[in-house]
Tab-separated table of C-alpha atoms in Angstrom:
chain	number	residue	atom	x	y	z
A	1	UNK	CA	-57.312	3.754	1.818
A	2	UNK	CA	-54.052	3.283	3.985
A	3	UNK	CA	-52.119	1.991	0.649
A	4	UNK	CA	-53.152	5.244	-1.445
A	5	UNK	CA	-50.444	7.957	0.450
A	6	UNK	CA	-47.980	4.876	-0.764
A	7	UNK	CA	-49.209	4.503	-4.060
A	8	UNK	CA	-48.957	8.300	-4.799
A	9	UNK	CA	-45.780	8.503	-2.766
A	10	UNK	CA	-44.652	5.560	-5.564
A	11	UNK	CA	-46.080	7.633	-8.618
A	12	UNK	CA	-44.153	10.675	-7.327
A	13	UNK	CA	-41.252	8.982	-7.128
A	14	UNK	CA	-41.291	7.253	-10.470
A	15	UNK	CA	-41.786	10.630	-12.155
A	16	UNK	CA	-39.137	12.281	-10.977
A	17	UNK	CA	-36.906	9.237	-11.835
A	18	UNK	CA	-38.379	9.481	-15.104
A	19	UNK	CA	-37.694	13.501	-15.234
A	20	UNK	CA	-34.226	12.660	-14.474
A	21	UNK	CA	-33.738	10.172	-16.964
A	22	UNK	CA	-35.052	12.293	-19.969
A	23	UNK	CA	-33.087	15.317	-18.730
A	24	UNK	CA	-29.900	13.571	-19.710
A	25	UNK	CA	-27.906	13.896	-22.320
A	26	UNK	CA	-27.139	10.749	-23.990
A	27	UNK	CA	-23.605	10.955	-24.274
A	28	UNK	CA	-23.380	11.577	-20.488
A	29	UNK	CA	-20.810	10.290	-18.188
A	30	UNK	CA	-22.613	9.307	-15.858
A	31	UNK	CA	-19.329	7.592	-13.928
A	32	UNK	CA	-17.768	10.777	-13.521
A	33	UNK	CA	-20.854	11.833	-11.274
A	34	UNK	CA	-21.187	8.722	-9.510
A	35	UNK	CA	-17.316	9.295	-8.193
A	36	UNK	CA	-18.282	12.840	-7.153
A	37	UNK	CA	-21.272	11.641	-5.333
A	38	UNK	CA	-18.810	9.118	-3.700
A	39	UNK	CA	-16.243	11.662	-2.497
A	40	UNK	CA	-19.241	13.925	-1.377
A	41	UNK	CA	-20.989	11.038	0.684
A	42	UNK	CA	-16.769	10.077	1.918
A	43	UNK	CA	-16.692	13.607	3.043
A	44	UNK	CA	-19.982	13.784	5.232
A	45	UNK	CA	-19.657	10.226	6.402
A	46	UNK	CA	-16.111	10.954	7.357
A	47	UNK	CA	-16.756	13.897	9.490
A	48	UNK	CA	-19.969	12.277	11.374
A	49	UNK	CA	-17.931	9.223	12.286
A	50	UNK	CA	-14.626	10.869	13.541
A	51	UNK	CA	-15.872	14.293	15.115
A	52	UNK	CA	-17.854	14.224	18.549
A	53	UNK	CA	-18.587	17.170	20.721
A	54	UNK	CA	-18.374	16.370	24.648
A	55	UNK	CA	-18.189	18.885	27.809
A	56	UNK	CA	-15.253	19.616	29.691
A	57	UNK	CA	-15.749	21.985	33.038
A	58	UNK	CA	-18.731	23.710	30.986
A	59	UNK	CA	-16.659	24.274	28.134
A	60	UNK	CA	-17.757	22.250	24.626
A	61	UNK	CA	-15.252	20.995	22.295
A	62	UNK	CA	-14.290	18.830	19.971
A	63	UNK	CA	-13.202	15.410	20.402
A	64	UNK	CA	-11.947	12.325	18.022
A	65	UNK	CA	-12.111	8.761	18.036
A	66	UNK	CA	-8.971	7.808	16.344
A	67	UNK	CA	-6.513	10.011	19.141
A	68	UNK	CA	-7.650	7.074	21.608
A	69	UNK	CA	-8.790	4.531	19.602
A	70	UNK	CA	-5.335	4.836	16.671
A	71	UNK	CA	-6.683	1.026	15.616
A	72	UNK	CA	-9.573	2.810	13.689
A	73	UNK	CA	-7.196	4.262	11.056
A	74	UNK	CA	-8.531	2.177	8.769
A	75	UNK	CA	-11.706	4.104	9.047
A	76	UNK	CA	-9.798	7.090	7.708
A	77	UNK	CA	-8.596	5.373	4.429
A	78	UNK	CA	-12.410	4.731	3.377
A	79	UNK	CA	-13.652	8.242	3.598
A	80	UNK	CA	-11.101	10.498	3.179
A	81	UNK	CA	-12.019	10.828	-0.451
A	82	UNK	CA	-10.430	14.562	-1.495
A	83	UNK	CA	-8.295	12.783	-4.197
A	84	UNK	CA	-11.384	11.329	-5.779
A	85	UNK	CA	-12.832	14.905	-5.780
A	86	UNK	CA	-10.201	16.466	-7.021
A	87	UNK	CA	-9.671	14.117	-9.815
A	88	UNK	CA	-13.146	14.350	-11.236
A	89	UNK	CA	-12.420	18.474	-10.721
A	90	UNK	CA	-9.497	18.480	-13.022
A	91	UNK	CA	-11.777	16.284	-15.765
A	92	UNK	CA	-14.829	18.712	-15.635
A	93	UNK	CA	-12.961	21.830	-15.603
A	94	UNK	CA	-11.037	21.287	-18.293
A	95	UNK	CA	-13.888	19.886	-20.554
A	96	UNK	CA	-15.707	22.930	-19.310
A	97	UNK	CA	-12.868	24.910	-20.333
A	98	UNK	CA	-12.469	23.207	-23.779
A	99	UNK	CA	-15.835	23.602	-24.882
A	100	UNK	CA	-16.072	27.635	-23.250
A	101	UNK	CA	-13.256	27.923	-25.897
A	102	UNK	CA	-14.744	26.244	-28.782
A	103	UNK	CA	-18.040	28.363	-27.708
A	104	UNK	CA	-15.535	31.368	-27.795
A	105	UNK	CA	-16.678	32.926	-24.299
A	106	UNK	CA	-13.936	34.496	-22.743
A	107	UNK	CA	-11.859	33.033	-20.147
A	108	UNK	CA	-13.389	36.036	-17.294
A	109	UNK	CA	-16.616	35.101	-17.856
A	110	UNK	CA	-16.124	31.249	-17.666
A	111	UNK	CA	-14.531	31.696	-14.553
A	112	UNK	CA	-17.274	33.981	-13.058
A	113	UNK	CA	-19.756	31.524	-13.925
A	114	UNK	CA	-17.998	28.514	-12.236
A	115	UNK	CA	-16.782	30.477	-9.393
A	116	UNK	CA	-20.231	32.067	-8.687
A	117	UNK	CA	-21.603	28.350	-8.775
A	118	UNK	CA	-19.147	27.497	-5.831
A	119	UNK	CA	-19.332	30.218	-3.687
A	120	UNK	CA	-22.930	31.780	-3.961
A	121	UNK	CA	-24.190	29.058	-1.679
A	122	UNK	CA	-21.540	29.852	1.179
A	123	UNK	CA	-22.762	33.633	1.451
A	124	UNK	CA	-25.772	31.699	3.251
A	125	UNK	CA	-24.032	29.268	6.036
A	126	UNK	CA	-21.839	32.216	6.581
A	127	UNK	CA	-24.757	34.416	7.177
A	128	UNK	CA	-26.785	31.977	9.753
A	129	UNK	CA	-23.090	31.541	11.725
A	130	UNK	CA	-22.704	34.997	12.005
A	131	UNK	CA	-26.095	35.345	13.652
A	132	UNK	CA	-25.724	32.350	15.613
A	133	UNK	CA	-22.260	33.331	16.681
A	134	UNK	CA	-23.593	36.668	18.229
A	135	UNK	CA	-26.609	35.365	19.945
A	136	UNK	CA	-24.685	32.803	21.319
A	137	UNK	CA	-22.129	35.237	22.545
A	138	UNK	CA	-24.910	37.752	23.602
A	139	UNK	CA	-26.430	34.809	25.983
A	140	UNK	CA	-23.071	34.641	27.482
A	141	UNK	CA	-21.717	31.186	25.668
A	142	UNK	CA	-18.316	30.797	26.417
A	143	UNK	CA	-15.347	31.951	23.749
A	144	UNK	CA	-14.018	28.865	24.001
A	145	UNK	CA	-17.310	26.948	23.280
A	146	UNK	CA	-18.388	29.673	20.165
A	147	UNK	CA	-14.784	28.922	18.681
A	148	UNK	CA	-15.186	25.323	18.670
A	149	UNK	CA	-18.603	25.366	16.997
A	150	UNK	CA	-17.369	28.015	14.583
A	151	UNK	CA	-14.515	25.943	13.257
A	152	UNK	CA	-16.222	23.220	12.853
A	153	UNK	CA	-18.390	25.131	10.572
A	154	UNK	CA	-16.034	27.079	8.608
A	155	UNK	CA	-12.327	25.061	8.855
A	156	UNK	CA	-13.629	23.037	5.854
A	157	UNK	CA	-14.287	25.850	3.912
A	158	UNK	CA	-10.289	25.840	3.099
A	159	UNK	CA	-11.356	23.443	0.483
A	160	UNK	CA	-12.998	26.004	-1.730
A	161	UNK	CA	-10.256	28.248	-1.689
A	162	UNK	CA	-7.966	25.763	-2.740
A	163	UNK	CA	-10.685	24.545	-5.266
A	164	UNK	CA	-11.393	27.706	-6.709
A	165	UNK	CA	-7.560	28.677	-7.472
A	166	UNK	CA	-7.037	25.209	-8.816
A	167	UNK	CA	-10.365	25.877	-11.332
A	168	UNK	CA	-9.005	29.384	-11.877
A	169	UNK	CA	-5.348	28.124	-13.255
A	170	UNK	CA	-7.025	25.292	-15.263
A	171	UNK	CA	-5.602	26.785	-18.306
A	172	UNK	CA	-2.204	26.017	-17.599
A	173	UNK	CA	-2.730	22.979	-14.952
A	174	UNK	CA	-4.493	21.400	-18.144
A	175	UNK	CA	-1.412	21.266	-19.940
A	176	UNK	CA	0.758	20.153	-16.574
A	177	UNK	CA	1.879	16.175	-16.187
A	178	UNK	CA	0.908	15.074	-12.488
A	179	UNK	CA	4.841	14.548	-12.045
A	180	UNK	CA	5.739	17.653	-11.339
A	181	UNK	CA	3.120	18.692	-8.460
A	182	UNK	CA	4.266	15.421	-7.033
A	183	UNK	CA	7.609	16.178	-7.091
A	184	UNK	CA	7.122	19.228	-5.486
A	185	UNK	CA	5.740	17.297	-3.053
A	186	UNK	CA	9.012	15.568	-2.429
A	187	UNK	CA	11.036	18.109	-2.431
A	188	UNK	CA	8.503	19.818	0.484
A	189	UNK	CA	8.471	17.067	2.949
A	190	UNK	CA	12.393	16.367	2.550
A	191	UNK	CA	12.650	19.586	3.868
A	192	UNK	CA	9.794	19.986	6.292
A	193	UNK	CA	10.900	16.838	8.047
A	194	UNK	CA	14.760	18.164	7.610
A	195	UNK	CA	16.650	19.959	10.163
A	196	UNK	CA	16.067	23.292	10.484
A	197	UNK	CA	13.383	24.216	7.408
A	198	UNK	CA	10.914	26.543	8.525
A	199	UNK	CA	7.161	25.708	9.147
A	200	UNK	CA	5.919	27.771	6.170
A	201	UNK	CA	7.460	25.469	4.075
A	202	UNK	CA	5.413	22.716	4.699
A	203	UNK	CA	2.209	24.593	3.182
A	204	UNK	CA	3.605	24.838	-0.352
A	205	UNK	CA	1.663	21.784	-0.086
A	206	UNK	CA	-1.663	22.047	-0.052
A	207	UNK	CA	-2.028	23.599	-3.732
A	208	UNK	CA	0.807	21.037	-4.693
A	209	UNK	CA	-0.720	17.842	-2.842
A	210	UNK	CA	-3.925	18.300	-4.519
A	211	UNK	CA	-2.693	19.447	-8.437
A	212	UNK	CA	-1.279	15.715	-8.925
A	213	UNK	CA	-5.303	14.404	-8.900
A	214	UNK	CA	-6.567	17.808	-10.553
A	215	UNK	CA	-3.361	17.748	-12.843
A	216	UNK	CA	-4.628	13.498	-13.849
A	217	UNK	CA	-8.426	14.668	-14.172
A	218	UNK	CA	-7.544	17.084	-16.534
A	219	UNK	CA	-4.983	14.718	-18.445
A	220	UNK	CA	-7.691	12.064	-18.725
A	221	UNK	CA	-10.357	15.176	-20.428
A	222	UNK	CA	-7.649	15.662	-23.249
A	223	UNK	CA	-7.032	11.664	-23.872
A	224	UNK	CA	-4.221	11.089	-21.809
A	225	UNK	CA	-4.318	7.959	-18.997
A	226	UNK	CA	-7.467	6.186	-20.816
A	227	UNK	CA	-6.155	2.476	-20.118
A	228	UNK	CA	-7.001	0.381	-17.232
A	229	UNK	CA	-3.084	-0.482	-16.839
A	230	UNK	CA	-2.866	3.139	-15.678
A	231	UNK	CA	-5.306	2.406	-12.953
A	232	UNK	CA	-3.727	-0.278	-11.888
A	233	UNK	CA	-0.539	1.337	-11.690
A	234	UNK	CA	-1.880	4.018	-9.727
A	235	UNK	CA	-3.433	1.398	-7.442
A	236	UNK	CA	-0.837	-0.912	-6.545
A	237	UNK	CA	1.968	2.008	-6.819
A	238	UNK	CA	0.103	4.402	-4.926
A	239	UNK	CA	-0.845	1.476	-2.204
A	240	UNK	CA	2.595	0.065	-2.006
A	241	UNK	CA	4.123	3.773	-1.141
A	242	UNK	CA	1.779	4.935	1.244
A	243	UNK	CA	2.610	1.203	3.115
A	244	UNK	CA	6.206	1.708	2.947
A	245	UNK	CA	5.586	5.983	3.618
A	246	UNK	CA	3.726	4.491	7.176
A	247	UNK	CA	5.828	1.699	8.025
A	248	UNK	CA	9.158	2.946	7.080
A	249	UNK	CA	9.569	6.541	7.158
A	250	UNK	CA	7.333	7.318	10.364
A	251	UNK	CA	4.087	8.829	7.971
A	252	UNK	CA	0.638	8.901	10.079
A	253	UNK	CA	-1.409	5.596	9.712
A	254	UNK	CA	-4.758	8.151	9.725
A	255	UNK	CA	-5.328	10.248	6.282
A	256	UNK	CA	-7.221	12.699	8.109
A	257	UNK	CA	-6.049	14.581	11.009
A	258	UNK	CA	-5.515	13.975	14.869
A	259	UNK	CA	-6.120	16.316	17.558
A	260	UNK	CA	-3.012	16.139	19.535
A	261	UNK	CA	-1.059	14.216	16.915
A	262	UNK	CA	2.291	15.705	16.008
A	263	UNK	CA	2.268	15.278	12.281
A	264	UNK	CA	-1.114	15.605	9.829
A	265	UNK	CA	-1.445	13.766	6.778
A	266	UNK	CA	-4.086	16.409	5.743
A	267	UNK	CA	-2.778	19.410	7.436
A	268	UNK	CA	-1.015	19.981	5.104
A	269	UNK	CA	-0.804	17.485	2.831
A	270	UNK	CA	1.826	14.613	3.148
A	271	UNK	CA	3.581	12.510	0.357
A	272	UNK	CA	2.005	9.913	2.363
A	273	UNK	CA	-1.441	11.799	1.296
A	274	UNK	CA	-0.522	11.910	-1.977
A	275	UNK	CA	0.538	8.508	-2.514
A	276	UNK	CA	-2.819	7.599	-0.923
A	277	UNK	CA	-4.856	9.512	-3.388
A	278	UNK	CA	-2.854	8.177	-6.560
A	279	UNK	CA	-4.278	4.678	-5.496
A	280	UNK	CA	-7.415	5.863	-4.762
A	281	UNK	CA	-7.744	7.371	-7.981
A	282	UNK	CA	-6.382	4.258	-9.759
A	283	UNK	CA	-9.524	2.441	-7.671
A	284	UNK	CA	-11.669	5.396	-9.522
A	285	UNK	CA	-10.310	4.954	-12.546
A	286	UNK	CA	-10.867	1.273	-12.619
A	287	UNK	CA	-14.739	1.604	-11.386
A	288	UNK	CA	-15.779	4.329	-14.217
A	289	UNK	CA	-16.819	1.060	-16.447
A	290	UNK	CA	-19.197	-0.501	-14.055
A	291	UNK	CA	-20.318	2.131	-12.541
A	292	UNK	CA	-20.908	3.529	-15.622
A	293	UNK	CA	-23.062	-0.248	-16.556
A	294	UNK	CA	-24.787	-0.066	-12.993
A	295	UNK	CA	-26.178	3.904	-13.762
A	296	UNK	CA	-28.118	2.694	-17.004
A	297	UNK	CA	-30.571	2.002	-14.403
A	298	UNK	CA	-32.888	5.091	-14.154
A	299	UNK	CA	-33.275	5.182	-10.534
A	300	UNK	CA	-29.611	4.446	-9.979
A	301	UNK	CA	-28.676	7.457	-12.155
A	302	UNK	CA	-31.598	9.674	-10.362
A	303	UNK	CA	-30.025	9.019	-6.816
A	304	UNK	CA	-26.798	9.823	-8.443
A	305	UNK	CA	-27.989	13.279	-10.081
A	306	UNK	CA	-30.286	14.187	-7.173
A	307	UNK	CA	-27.087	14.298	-4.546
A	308	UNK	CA	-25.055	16.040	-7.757
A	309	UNK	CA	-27.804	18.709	-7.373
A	310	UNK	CA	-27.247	19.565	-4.077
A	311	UNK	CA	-24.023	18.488	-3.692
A	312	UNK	CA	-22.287	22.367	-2.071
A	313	UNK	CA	-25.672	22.237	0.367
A	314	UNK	CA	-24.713	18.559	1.854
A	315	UNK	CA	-21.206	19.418	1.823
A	316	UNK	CA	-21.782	22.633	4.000
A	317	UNK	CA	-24.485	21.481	6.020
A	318	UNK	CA	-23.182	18.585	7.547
A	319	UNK	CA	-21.914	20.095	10.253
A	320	UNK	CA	-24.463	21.893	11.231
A	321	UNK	CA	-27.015	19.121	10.457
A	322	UNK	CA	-24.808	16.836	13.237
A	323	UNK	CA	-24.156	19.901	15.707
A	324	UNK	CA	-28.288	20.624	15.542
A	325	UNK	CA	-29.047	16.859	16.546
A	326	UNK	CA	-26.287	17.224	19.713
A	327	UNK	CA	-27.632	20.114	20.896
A	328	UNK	CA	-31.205	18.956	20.959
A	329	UNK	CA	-30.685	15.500	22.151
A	330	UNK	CA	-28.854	17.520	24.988
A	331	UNK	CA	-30.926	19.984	25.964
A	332	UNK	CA	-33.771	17.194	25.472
A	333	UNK	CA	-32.579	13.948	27.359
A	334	UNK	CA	-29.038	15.195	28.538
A	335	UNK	CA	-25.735	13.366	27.838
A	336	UNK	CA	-26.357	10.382	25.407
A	337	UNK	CA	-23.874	7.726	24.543
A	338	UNK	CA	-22.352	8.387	21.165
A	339	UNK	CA	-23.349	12.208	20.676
A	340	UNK	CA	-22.025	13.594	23.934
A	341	UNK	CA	-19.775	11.310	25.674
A	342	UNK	CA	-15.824	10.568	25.304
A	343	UNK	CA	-15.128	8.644	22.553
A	344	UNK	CA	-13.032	5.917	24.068
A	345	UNK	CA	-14.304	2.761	22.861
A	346	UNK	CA	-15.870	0.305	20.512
A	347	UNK	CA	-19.520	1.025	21.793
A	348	UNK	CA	-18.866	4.801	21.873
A	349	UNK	CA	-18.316	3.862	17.469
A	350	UNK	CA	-21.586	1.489	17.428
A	351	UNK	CA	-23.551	4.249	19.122
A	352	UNK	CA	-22.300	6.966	16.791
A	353	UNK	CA	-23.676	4.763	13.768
A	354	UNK	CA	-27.109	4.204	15.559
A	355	UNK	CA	-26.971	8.001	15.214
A	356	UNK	CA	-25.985	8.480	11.461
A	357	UNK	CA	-29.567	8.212	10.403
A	358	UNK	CA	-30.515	11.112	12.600
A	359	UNK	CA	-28.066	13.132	10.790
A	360	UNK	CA	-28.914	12.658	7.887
A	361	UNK	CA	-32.776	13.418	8.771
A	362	UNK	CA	-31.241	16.967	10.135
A	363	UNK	CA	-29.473	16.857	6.886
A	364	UNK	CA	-31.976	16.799	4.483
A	365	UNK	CA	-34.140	19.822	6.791
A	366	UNK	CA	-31.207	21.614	6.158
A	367	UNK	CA	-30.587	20.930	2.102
A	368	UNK	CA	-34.614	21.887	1.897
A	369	UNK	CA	-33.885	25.191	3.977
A	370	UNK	CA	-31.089	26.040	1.814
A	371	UNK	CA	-30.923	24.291	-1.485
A	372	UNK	CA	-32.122	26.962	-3.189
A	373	UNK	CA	-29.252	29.017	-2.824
A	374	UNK	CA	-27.364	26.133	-5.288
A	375	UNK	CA	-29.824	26.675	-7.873
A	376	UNK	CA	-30.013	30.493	-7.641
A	377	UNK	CA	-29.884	32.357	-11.435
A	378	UNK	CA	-27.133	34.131	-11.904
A	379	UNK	CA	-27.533	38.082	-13.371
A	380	UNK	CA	-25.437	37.881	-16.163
A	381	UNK	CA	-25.221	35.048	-18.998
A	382	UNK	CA	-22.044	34.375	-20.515
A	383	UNK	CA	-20.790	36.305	-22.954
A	384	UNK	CA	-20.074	34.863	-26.805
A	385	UNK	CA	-21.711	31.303	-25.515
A	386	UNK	CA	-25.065	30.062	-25.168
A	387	UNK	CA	-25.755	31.271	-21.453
A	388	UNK	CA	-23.219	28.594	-19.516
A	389	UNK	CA	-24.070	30.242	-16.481
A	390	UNK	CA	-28.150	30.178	-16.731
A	391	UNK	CA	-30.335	27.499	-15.417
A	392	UNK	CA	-30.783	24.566	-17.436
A	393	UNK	CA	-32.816	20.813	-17.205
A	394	UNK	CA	-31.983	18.756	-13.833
A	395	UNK	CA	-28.325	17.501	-15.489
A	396	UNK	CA	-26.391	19.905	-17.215
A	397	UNK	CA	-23.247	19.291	-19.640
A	398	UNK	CA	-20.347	19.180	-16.420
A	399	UNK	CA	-22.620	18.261	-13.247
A	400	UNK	CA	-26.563	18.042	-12.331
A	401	UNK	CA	-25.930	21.056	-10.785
A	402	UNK	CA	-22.530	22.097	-12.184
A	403	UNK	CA	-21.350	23.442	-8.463
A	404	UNK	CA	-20.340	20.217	-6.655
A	405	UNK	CA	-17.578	21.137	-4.464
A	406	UNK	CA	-16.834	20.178	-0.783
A	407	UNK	CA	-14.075	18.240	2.232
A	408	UNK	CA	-12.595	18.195	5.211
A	409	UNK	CA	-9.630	19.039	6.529
């Protein structure tokens, strides 16, 4: 009798792997959603390792390890995974694009179906924030405390914008050579780190620092960079400039930002950045052929598809999901080590990853709350197509759930 809630546990299990596996095309590439599911888990990872919440004279804020523990850049380098995102951005949207084209739906209608696919799940963190925000201000929670909750929340969210006007100008980023964002770059931070440029200047980076990946994803979707000496270029050229960016021309060693730290590599983007994502896209560029061998295994590929599916939910969720967990552990047990206290040292770290698993838990209440906000229909079908924009079998032809977006700032 006890092995029975296994056994049907087991059968459910198989036959969604199995729905999975005969909802997919087979021409799919399944690689290219294995490196989004990558960045997505780089992202949420990232953010639960290197953000804590502590108390200061009644006041909670945010804290991170790597302003007193620097050592753990290293940490930094493994999930700070925009450029992978991006990269795998600029491939789908221009295929997307392509085939819209060939389908002869207009260019409005293609972008209100990809644009309502990124955005219609935000309309519901935004509306359980703004509730939240006012009760918590109604029972007399501190400004101070409400505003460091709040950006937690929403100060990723500048990742969609600069997502969604990246997607929106994929007609003419498809046709633009990496180089030239990357120059731009260049040109930027020669003059943000010059005498006397203004501080505006330095944000004509952040659509430039992340069109060089977009700009190489869509270069790979019309044939371009196909060879694995151009991911090893990337790799070792990308590598070896970010090294000598650090160690010779003062860059941050962290690729995500420090509170209190006069320069972000993120904030906005860096050369240093850049370089950084070139190699890690060389890395993705070089995995795409076994990770493409290791997904012919159907519940490989299922794991894969299933995150695809809800991949805005995770994305913005975490926070919340990691913020619920501290405020219940506090108000259930008080201060606990690695959810509430400073983050000063190694055991602070080995406590936050005892934690990680609770997150996730939270997580996961969170994607079931919400998911369904992902998958929502939209009114309209595209116009002089097949219906892009309406619901189709668990993988679709650009992404299980063809609105994976998300990152952190």
């Amino acid at each position: 009798m006890r092995n029975r809630p296994r056994g049907a546990a087991a059968a459910r299990g198989q036959a969604l792997v199995h729905r999975v596996q005969t909802a997919t095309p087979p021409d799919r590439d399944r690689a290219l959603d294995a490196l989004r599911a990558v960045a997505i888990l780089g992202v949420v990872l990232g953010h639960w390792l290197v953000t804590a919440l502590i108390t200061d004279s009644g006041t909670l804020h945010g804290a991170s390890p790597l302003q007193r523990m620097p050592q753990l850049a290293p940490v930094s380098w493994l999930f700070q995974t925009l450029a992978v995102f991006f990269l795998v951005g600029g491939e789908v949207a221009a295929r997307s694009h392509a085939a819209a084209r060939a389908r002869g739906t207009a260019y409005r209608h293609w972008l209100h179906s990809r644009l309502g696919r990124l955005f219609r799940p935000v309309a519901a963190v935004l509306t359980v924030w703004t509730v939240a925000t006012v009760v918590m201000l109604a029972a007399g929670v501190g400004l101070d405390t409400v505003h460091s909750l709040d950006k937690l929340v929403l100060s990723p969210l500048w990742f969609l914008l600069v997502f969604a006007a990246l997607t929106a100008a994929t007609p003419l980023t498809a046709r633009l050579h990496p180089f030239w964002p990357c120059a731009v770059v260049v040109l930027v931070d020669l003059l943000r780190f010059g005498p006397g440029a203004p501080d505006w200047v330095g944000w004509l980076n952040l659509p430039a620092g992340w069109l060089v990946p977009y700009c190489l994803g869509a270069a790979r979707a019309r044939g371009a960079a196909q060879r694995p000496t151009t991911g090893w270029a990337l790799l070792l050229g990308g590598a070896a400039a970010t090294a000598a960016l650090v160690l010779c021309a003062g860059y941050p060693a962290s690729m995500v930002g420090v509170p209190g730290a006069a320069v972000s590599n993120l904030n906005p983007p860096t050369l240093a950045a850049v370089a950084f994502g070139l190699a890690q896209c060389g890395a993705a560029l070089l995995l795409r052929g076994p990770l493409a061998r290791a997904l012919r295994r159907p519940a490989a590929w299922a794991a894969v598809a299933l995150l695809n599916l809800s991949a805005m939910t995770v994305f913005l969720w975490h926070q919340t999901a990691m913020m619920a967990v501290t405020a219940t552990a506090w108000f259930l047990a008080g201060p606990l080590p690695g959810l509430h206290t400073l983050p000063d040292g190694p055991s602070w770290m080995l406590a936050r990853l005892a934690w990680l698993p609770v997150f996730a838990a939270a997580l996961l209440l969170c994607r079931a709350a919400f998911a369904a906000y992902e998958h929502r229909r939209p009114r309209t079908r595209e116009r002089g197509g097949s219906g892009a924009g309406a619901p189709g079998p668990v993988v679709r032809e650009d992404g299980p759930a063809r609105s994976a977006a998300m990152p952190r700032a």
